[in-house]
GROMACS .gro file of C-alpha atoms in nm:
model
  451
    1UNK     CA    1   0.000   0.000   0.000
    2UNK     CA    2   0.317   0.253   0.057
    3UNK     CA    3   0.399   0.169  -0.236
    4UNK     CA    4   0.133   0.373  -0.448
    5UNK     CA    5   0.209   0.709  -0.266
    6UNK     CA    6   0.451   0.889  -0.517
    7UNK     CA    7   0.745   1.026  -0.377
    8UNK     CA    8   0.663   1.357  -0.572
    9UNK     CA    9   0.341   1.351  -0.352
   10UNK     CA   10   0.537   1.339  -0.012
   11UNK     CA   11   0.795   1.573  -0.075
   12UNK     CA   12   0.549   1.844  -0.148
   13UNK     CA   13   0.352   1.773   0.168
   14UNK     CA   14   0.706   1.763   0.393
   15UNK     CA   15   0.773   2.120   0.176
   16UNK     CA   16   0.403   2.216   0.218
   17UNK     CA   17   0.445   2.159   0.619
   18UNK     CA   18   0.801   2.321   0.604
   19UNK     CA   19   0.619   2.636   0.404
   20UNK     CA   20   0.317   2.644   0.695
   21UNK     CA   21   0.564   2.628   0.999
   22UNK     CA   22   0.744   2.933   0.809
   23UNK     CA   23   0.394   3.101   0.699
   24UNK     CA   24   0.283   3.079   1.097
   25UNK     CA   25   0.602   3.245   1.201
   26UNK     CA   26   0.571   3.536   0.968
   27UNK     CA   27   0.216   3.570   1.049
   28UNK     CA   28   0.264   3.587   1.448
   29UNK     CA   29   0.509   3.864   1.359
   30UNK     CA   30   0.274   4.036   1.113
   31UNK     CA   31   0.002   4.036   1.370
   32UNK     CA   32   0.265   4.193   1.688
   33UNK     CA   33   0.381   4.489   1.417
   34UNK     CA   34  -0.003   4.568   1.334
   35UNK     CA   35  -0.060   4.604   1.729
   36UNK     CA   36   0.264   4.813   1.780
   37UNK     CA   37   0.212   5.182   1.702
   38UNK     CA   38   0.259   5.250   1.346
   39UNK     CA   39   0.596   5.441   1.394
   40UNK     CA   40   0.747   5.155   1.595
   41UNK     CA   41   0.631   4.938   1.354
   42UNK     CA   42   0.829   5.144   1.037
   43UNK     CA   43   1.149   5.174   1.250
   44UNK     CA   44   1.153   4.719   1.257
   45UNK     CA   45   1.212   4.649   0.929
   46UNK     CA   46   1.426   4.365   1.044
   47UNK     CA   47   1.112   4.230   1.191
   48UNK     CA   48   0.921   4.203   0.859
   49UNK     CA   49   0.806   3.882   0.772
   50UNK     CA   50   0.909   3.844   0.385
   51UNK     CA   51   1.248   3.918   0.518
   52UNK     CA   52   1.212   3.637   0.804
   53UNK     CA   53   1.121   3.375   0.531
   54UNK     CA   54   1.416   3.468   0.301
   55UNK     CA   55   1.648   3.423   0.615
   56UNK     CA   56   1.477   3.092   0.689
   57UNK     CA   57   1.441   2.968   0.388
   58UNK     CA   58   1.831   2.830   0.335
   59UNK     CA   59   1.797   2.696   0.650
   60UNK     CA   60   1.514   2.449   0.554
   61UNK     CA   61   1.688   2.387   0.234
   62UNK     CA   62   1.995   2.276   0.400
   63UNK     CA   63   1.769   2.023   0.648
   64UNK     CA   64   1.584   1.893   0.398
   65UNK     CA   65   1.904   1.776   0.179
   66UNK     CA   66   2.097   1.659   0.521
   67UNK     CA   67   1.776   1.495   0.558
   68UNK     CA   68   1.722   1.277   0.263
   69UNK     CA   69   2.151   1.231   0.131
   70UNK     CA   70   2.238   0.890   0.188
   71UNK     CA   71   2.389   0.792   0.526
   72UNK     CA   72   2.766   0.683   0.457
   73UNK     CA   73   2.956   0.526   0.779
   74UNK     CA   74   3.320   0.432   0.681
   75UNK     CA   75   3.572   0.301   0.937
   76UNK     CA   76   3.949   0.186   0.868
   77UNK     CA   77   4.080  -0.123   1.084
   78UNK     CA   78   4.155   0.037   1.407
   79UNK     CA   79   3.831   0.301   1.445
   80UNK     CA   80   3.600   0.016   1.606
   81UNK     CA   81   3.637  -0.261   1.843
   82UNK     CA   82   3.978  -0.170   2.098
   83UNK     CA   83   3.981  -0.016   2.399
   84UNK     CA   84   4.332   0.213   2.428
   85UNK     CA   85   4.560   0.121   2.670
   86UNK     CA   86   4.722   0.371   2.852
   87UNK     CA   87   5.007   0.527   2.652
   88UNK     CA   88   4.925   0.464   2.360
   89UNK     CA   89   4.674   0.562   2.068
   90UNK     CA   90   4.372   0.326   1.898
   91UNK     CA   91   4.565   0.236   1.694
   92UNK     CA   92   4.940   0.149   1.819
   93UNK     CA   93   4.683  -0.053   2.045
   94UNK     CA   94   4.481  -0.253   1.785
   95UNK     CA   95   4.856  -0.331   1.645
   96UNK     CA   96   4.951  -0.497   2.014
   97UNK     CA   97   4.588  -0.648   1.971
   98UNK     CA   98   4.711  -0.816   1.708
   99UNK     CA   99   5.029  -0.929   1.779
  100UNK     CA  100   4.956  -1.081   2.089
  101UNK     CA  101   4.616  -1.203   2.049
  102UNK     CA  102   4.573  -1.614   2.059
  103UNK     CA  103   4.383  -1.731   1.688
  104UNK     CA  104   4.337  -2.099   1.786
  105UNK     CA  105   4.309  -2.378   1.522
  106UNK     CA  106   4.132  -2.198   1.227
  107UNK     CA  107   3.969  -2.371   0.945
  108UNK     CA  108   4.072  -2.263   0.578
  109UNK     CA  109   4.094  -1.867   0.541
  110UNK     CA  110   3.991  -1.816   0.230
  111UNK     CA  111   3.613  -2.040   0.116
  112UNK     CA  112   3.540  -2.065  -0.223
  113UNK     CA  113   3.248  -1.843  -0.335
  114UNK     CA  114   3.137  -1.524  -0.467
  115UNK     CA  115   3.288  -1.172  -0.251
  116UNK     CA  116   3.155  -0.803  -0.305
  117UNK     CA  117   3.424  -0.573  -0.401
  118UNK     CA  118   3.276  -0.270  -0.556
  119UNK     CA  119   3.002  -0.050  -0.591
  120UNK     CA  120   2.919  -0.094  -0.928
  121UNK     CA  121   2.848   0.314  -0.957
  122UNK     CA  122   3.224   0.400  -0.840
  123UNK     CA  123   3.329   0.213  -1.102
  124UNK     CA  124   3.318   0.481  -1.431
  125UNK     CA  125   3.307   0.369  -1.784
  126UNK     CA  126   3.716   0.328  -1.899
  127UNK     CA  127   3.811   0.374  -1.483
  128UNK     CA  128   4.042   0.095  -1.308
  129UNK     CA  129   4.059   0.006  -0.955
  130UNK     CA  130   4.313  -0.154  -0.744
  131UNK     CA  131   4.156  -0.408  -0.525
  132UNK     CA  132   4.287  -0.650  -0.216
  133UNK     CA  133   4.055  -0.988  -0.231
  134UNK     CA  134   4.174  -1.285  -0.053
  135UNK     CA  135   4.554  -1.202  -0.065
  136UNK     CA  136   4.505  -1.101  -0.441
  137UNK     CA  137   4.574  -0.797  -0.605
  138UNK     CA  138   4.333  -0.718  -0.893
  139UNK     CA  139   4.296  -0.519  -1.171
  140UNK     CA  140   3.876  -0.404  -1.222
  141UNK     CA  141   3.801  -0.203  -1.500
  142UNK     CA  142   3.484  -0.077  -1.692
  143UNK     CA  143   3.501  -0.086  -2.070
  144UNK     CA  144   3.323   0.266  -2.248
  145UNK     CA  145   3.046  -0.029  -2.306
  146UNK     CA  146   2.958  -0.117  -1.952
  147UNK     CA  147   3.103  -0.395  -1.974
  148UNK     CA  148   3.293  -0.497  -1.652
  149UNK     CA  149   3.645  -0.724  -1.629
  150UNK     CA  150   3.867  -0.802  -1.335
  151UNK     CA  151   4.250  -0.932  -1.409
  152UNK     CA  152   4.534  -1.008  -1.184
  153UNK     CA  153   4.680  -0.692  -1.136
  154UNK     CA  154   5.052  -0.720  -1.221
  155UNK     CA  155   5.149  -0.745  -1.560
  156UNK     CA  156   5.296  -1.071  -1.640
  157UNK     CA  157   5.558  -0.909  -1.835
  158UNK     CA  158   5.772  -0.721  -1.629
  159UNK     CA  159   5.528  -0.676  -1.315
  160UNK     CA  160   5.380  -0.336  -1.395
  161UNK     CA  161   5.081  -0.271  -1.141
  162UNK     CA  162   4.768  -0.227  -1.439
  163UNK     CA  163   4.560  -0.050  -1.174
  164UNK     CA  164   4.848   0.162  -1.118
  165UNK     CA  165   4.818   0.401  -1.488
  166UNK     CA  166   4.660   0.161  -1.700
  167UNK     CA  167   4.429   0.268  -1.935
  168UNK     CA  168   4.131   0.060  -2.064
  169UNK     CA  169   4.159   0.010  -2.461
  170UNK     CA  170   3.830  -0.127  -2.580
  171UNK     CA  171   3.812  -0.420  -2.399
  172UNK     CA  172   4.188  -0.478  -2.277
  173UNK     CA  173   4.348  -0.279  -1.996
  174UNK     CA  174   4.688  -0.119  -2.122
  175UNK     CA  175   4.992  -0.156  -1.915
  176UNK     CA  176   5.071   0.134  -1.822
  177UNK     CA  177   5.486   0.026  -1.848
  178UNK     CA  178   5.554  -0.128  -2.185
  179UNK     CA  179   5.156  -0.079  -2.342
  180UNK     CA  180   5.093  -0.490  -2.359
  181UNK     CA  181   4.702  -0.503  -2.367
  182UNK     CA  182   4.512  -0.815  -2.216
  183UNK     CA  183   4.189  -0.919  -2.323
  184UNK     CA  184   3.966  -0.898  -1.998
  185UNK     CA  185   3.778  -1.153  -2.143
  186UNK     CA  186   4.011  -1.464  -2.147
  187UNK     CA  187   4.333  -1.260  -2.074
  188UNK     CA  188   4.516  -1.303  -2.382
  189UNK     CA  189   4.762  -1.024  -2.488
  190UNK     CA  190   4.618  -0.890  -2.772
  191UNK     CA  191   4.903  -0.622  -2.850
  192UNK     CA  192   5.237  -0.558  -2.775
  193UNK     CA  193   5.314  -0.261  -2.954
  194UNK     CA  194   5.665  -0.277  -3.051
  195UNK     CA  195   5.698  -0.654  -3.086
  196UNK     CA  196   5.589  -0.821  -3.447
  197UNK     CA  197   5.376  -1.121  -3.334
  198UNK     CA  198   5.222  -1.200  -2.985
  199UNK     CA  199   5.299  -1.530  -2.801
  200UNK     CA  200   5.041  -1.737  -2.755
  201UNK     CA  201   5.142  -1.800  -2.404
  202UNK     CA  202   5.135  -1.418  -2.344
  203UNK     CA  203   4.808  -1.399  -2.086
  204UNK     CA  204   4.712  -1.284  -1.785
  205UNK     CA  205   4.512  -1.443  -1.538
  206UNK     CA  206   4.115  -1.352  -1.521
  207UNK     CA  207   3.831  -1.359  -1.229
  208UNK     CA  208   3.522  -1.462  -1.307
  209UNK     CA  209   3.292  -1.112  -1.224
  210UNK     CA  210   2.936  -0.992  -1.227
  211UNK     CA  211   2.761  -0.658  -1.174
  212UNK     CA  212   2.422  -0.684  -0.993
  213UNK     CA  213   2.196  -0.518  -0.778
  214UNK     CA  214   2.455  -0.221  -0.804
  215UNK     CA  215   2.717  -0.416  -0.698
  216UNK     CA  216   3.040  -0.609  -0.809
  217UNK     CA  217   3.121  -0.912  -0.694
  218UNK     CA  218   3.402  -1.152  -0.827
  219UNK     CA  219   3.421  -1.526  -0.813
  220UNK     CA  220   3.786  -1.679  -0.579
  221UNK     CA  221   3.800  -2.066  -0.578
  222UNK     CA  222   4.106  -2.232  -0.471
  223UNK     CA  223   4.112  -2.480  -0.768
  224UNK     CA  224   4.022  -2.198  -1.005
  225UNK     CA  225   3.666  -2.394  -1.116
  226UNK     CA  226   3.414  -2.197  -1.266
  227UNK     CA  227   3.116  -2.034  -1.058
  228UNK     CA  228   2.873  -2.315  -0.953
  229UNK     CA  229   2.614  -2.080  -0.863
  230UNK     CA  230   2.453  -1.697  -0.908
  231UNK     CA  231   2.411  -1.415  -0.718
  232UNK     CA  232   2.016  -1.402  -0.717
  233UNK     CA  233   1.869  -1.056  -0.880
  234UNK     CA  234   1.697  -0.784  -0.611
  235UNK     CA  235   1.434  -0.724  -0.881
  236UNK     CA  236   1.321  -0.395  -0.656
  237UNK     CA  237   1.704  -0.278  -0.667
  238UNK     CA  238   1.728  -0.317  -1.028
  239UNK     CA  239   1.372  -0.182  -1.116
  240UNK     CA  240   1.407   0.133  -0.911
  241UNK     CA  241   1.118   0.063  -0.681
  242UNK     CA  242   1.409   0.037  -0.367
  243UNK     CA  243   1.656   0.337  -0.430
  244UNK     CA  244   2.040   0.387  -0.252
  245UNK     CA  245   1.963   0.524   0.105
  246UNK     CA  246   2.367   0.477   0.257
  247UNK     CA  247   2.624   0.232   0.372
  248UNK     CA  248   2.854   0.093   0.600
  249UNK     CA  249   3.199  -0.001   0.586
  250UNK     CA  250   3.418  -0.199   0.869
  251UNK     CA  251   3.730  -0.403   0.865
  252UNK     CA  252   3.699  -0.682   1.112
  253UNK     CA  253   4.045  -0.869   1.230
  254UNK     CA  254   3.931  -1.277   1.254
  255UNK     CA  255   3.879  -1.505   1.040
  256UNK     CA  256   3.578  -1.513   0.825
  257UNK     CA  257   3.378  -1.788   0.904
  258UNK     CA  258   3.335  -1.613   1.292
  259UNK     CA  259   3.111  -1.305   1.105
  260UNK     CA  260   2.805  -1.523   0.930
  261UNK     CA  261   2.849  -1.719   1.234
  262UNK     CA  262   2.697  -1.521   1.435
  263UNK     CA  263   2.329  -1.563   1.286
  264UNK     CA  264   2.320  -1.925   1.457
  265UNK     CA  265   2.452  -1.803   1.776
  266UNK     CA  266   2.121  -1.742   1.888
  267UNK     CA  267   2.240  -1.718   2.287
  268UNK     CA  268   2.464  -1.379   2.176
  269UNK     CA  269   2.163  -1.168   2.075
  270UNK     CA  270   1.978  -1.194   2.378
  271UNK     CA  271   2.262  -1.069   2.568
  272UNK     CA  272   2.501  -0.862   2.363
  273UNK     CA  273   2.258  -0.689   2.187
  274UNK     CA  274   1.997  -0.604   2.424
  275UNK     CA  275   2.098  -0.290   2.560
  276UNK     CA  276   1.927   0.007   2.358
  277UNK     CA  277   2.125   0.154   2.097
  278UNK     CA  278   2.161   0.507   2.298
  279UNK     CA  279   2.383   0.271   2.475
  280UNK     CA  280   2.653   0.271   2.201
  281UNK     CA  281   2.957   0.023   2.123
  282UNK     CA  282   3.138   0.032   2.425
  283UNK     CA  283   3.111  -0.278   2.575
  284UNK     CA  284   3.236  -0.160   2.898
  285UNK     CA  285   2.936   0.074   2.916
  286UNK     CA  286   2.646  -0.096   2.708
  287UNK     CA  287   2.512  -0.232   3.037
  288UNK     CA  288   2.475   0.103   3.201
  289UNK     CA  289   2.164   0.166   3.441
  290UNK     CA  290   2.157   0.520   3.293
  291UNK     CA  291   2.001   0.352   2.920
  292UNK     CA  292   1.830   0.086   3.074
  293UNK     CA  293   1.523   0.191   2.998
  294UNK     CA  294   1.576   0.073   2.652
  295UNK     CA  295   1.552  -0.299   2.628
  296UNK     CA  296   1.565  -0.478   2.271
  297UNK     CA  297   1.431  -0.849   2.232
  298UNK     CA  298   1.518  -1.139   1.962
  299UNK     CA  299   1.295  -1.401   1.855
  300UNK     CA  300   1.528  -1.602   1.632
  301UNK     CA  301   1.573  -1.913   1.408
  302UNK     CA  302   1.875  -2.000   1.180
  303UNK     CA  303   1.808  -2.327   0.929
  304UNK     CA  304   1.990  -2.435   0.607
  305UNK     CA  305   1.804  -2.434   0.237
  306UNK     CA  306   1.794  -2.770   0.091
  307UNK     CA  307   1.896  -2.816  -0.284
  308UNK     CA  308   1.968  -2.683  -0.506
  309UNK     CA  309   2.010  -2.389  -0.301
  310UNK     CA  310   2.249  -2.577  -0.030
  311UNK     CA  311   2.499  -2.283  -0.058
  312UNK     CA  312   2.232  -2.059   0.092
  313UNK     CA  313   2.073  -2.055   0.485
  314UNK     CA  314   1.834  -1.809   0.635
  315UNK     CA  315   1.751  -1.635   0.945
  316UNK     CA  316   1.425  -1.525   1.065
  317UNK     CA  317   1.433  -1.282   1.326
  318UNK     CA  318   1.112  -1.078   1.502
  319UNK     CA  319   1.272  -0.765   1.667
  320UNK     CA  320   1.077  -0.553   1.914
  321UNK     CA  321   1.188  -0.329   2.171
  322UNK     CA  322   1.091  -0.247   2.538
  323UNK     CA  323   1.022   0.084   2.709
  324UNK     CA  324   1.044   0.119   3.052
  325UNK     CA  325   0.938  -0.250   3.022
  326UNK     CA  326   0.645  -0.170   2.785
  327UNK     CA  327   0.655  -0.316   2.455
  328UNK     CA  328   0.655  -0.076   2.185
  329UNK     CA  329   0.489  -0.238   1.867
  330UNK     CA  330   0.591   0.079   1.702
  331UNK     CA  331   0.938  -0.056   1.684
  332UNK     CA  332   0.842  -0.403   1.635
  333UNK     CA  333   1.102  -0.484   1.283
  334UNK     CA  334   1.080  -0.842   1.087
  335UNK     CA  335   1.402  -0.935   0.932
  336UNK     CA  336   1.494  -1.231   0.702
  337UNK     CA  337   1.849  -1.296   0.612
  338UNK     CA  338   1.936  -1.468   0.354
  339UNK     CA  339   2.290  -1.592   0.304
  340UNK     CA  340   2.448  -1.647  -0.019
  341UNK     CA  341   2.797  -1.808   0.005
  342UNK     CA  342   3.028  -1.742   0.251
  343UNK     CA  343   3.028  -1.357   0.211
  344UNK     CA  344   2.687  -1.274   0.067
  345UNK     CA  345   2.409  -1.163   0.302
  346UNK     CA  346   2.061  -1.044   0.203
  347UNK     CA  347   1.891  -0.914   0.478
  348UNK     CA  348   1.506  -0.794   0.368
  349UNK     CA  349   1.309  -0.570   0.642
  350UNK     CA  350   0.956  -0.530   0.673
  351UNK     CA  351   0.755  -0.313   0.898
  352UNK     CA  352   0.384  -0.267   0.951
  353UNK     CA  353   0.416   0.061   0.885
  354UNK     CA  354   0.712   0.211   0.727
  355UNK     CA  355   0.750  -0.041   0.446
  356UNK     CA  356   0.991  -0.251   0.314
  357UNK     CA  357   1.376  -0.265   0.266
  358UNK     CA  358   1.681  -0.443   0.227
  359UNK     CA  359   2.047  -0.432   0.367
  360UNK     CA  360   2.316  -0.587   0.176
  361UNK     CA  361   2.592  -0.747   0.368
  362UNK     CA  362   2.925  -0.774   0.202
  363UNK     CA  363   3.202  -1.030   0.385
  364UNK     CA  364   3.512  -1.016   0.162
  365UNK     CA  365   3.863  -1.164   0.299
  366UNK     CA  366   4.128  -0.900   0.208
  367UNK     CA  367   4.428  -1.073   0.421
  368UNK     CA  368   4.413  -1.426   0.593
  369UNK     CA  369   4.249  -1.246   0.967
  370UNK     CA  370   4.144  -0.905   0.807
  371UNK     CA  371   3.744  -0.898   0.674
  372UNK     CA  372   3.620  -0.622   0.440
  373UNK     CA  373   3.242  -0.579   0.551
  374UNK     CA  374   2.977  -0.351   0.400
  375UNK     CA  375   2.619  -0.309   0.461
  376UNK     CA  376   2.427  -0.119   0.175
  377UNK     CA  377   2.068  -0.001   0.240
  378UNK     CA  378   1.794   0.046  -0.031
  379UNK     CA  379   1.446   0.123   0.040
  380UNK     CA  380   1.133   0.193  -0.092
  381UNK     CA  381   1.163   0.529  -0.254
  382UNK     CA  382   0.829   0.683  -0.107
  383UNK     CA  383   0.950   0.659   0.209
  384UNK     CA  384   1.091   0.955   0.402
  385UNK     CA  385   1.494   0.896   0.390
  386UNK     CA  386   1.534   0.915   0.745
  387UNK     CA  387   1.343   0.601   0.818
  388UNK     CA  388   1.608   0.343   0.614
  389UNK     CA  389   1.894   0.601   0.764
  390UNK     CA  390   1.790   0.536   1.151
  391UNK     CA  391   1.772   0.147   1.041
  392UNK     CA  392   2.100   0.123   0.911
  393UNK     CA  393   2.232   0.385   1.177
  394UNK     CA  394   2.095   0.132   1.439
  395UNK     CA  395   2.173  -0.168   1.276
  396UNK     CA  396   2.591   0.013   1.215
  397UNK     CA  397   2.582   0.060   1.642
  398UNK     CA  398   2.424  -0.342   1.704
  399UNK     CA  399   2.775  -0.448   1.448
  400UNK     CA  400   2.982  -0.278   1.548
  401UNK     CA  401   2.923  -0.450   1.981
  402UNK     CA  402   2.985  -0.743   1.768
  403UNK     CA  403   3.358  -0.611   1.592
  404UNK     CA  404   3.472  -0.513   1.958
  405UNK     CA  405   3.402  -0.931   2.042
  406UNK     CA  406   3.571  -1.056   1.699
  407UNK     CA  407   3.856  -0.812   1.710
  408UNK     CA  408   3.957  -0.962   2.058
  409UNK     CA  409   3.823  -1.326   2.092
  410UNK     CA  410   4.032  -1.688   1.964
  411UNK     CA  411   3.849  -1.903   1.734
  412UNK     CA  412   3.817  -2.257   1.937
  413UNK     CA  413   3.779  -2.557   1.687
  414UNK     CA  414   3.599  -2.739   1.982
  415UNK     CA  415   3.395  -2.511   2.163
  416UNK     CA  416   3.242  -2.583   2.489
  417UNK     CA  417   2.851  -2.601   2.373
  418UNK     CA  418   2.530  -2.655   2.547
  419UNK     CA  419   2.233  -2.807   2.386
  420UNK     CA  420   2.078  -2.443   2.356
  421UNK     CA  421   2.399  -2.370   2.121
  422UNK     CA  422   2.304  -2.646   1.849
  423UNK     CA  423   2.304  -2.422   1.602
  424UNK     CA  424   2.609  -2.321   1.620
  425UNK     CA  425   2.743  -2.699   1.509
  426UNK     CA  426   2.504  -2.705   1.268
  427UNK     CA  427   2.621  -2.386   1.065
  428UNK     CA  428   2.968  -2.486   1.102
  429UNK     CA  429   2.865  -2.835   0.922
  430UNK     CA  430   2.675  -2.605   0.702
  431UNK     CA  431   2.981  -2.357   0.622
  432UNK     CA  432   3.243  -2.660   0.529
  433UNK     CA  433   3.078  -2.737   0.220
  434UNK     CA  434   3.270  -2.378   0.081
  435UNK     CA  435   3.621  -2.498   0.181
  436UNK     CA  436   3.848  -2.798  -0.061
  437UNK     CA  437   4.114  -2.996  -0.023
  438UNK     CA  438   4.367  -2.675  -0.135
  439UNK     CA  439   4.203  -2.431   0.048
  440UNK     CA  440   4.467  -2.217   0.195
  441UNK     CA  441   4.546  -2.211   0.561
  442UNK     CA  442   4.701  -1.940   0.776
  443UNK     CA  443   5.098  -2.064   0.717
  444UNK     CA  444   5.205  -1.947   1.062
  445UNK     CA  445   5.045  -1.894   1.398
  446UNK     CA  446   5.113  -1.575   1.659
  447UNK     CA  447   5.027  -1.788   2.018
  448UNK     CA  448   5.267  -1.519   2.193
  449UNK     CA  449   5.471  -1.233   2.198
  450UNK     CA  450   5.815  -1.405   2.081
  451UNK     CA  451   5.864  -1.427   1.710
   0.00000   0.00000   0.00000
């Protein structure tokens, strides 16, 4: 039903509110200079109300745009999740974090699957980018077409960086050292410009790629077989119906698997994340009496799909939220999140009121213990921008309680479980399924200080 109320229609009655709050003003001030005596009155011009409105109207320009612009959150490696230590900055502590922390036995740290890397609208017609996925450095580039390619990045002649100056030719990238072009198709080298025939072993290595729901995502398997399954189309995303309302960016130190994880570790929501959100991230201060009139509740269940979709599980989690131990229904948020892979997450939001929405949760491995994660937020377009802002705003503060836990904890093979905690076996039996035989492991381990 929110659905047929054209966002044309609801700007102009925000403006038409914004133009009676103004109207009121200057009339109240009319009304006080026709009661003063007509000389005071002439000697106020500053008081006239044409001259109020002009003033205020910049102002409720400004609010309005601040308003509906897309919320953008991005934090490097050390802004979230470490608690300084005295002496020392964030971030000479995160690198002590680091060093010292335990990582236990972990399983494979890179799984075979598809990983976000891009926002498909940073990524210009003819521009390059130089990305980190799973230990790799690659080479994305748009052709003038659309068309989208990602390559290793170094140049197999001489090691030239193609991210680094290269220039997209058609549909080659140029290296920007000796001008070899490789086909981003199947990586051949379709030119050397000062040689008289090509090799035919002169090629580059390619990444499978797609560009969807306005974003890019690449495919990274171990044994370099071809993509055994899709990223599934957001038909609203793609039709315009949900529209770009902000995003989230975080880098998480542990190892993957530990981040989808979490959406069978029922136990953790119930007490982690149900302090309000005016609580904030601090974990030393999330349990504060001063907030705890703010009480958020979970109603959760995590199960695997069956085939063909056995690469996929959901989540179906009822949200509501307590006031002075009142239950708000207000507030009361249904959320069903659907993984995709190891690093795909599509979580869909629905409210009684205030429509519908989805988040889309990136989980790429840049380095073995080091996770790119973004969350981006569409929503339907007829509804006011601030609503999918405070969801993703709220939904940023709930994450990032969870970075402080991963940026700190050991991953334990065998953990101590109760029967309460089945789930948590079950996803990990569910999660195997994207490592192989050659999946890489971490090649050393940091149990201490001494190196």
């Amino acid at each position: 039903m929110m659905e047929s109320v054209p966002r044309s229609l609801l700007a102009l009655s925000v403006l038409c509110v914004l133009g009676a709050v103004l109207l009121a003003s200057a009339g109240s001030l009319l009304l006080s200079a026709r009661l003063l005596p007509r000389s005071a009155a002439s000697s106020s011009p500053a008081r006239s109300p044409v001259l109020l409105c002009l003033a205020l109207l910049p102002l409720g320009l400004w609010g309005w745009r601040l308003l509906s612009r897309p919320l953008e959150v991005l934090r490097s490696p050390d802004d979230v999740g470490y608690i300084p230590e005295r002496g020392r900055s964030r971030g000479q502590t995160a690198n002590m974090v680091r060093r010292r922390r335990k990582k236990g036995d972990l399983p494979p740290v890179y799984p075979n699957g598809w990983y976000h890397v891009l926002d498909s609208p940073l990524l210009l017609p003819g521009a390059v980018h130089n990305l980190t996925v799973c230990g790799e450095q690659i080479a994305v580039y748009r052709t003038l077409d659309g068309k989208v390619y990602a390559v290793d990045a170094y140049c197999p002649h001489l090691g030239a960086n193609l991210a680094v100056g290269g220039r997209v030719v058609g549909d080659c990238i140029e290296c920007p050292f000796h001008g070899w072009q490789f086909c981003g198709e199947d990586g051949k080298c379709a030119r050397i410009p000062y040689a008289e025939k090509v090799p035919e072993f002169a090629k580059i290595k390619t990444w499978p790629c797609c560009d969807i729901n306005e974003m890019i995502f690449i495919w990274y398997h171990c044994d370099r077989i071809e993509p055994t399954w899709k990223i599934p189309e957001q038909e609203e995303i793609t039709s315009k119906k949900w529209i770009y309302r902000g995003r989230t960016e975080h880098y998480v130190n542990s190892h993957i698997e530990e981040i989808p994880e979490n959406a069978a570790d029922i136990a953790h929501l119930a007490f982690l994340h149900e302090p309000g959100i005016l609580s904030g991230i601090d974990l030393r201060y999330t349990k504060s009496r001063i907030w705890d009139f703010l009480k958020h509740t979970w109603q959760v269940r995590w199960e695997p799909e069956p085939a063909p979709n056995k690469h996929c599980s959901q989540m179906f989690l009822h949200h509501a939220s307590m006031v002075f131990g009142k239950h708000v229904s207000l507030l009361d948020v249904d959320v069903v999140a659907r993984q995709v892979g190891p690093g795909v997450v599509f979580l869909h939001f629905s409210h009684a009121f205030l429509g519908q929405g989805i988040i889309l949760q990136g989980v790429t491995p840049v380095e073995p213990l080091l996770q790119k994660v973004s969350h981006s937020i569409y929503y339907q377009k007829n509804i006011p921008a601030i609503v999918p802002k405070f969801i993703l705003k709220a939904e940023c503060i709930q994450f990032e309680r969870d970075v402080m836990v991963w940026n700190n904890k050991k991953y334990i093979s065998k953990p101590l479980l109760v029967k309460e905690d089945s789930a948590i076996q079950k996803h990990r039996r569910w999660y195997s399924q994207f490592y192989s035989e050659n999946s890489p492991q971490l090649s050393f381990q940091e149990d201490s200080l001494d190196w």
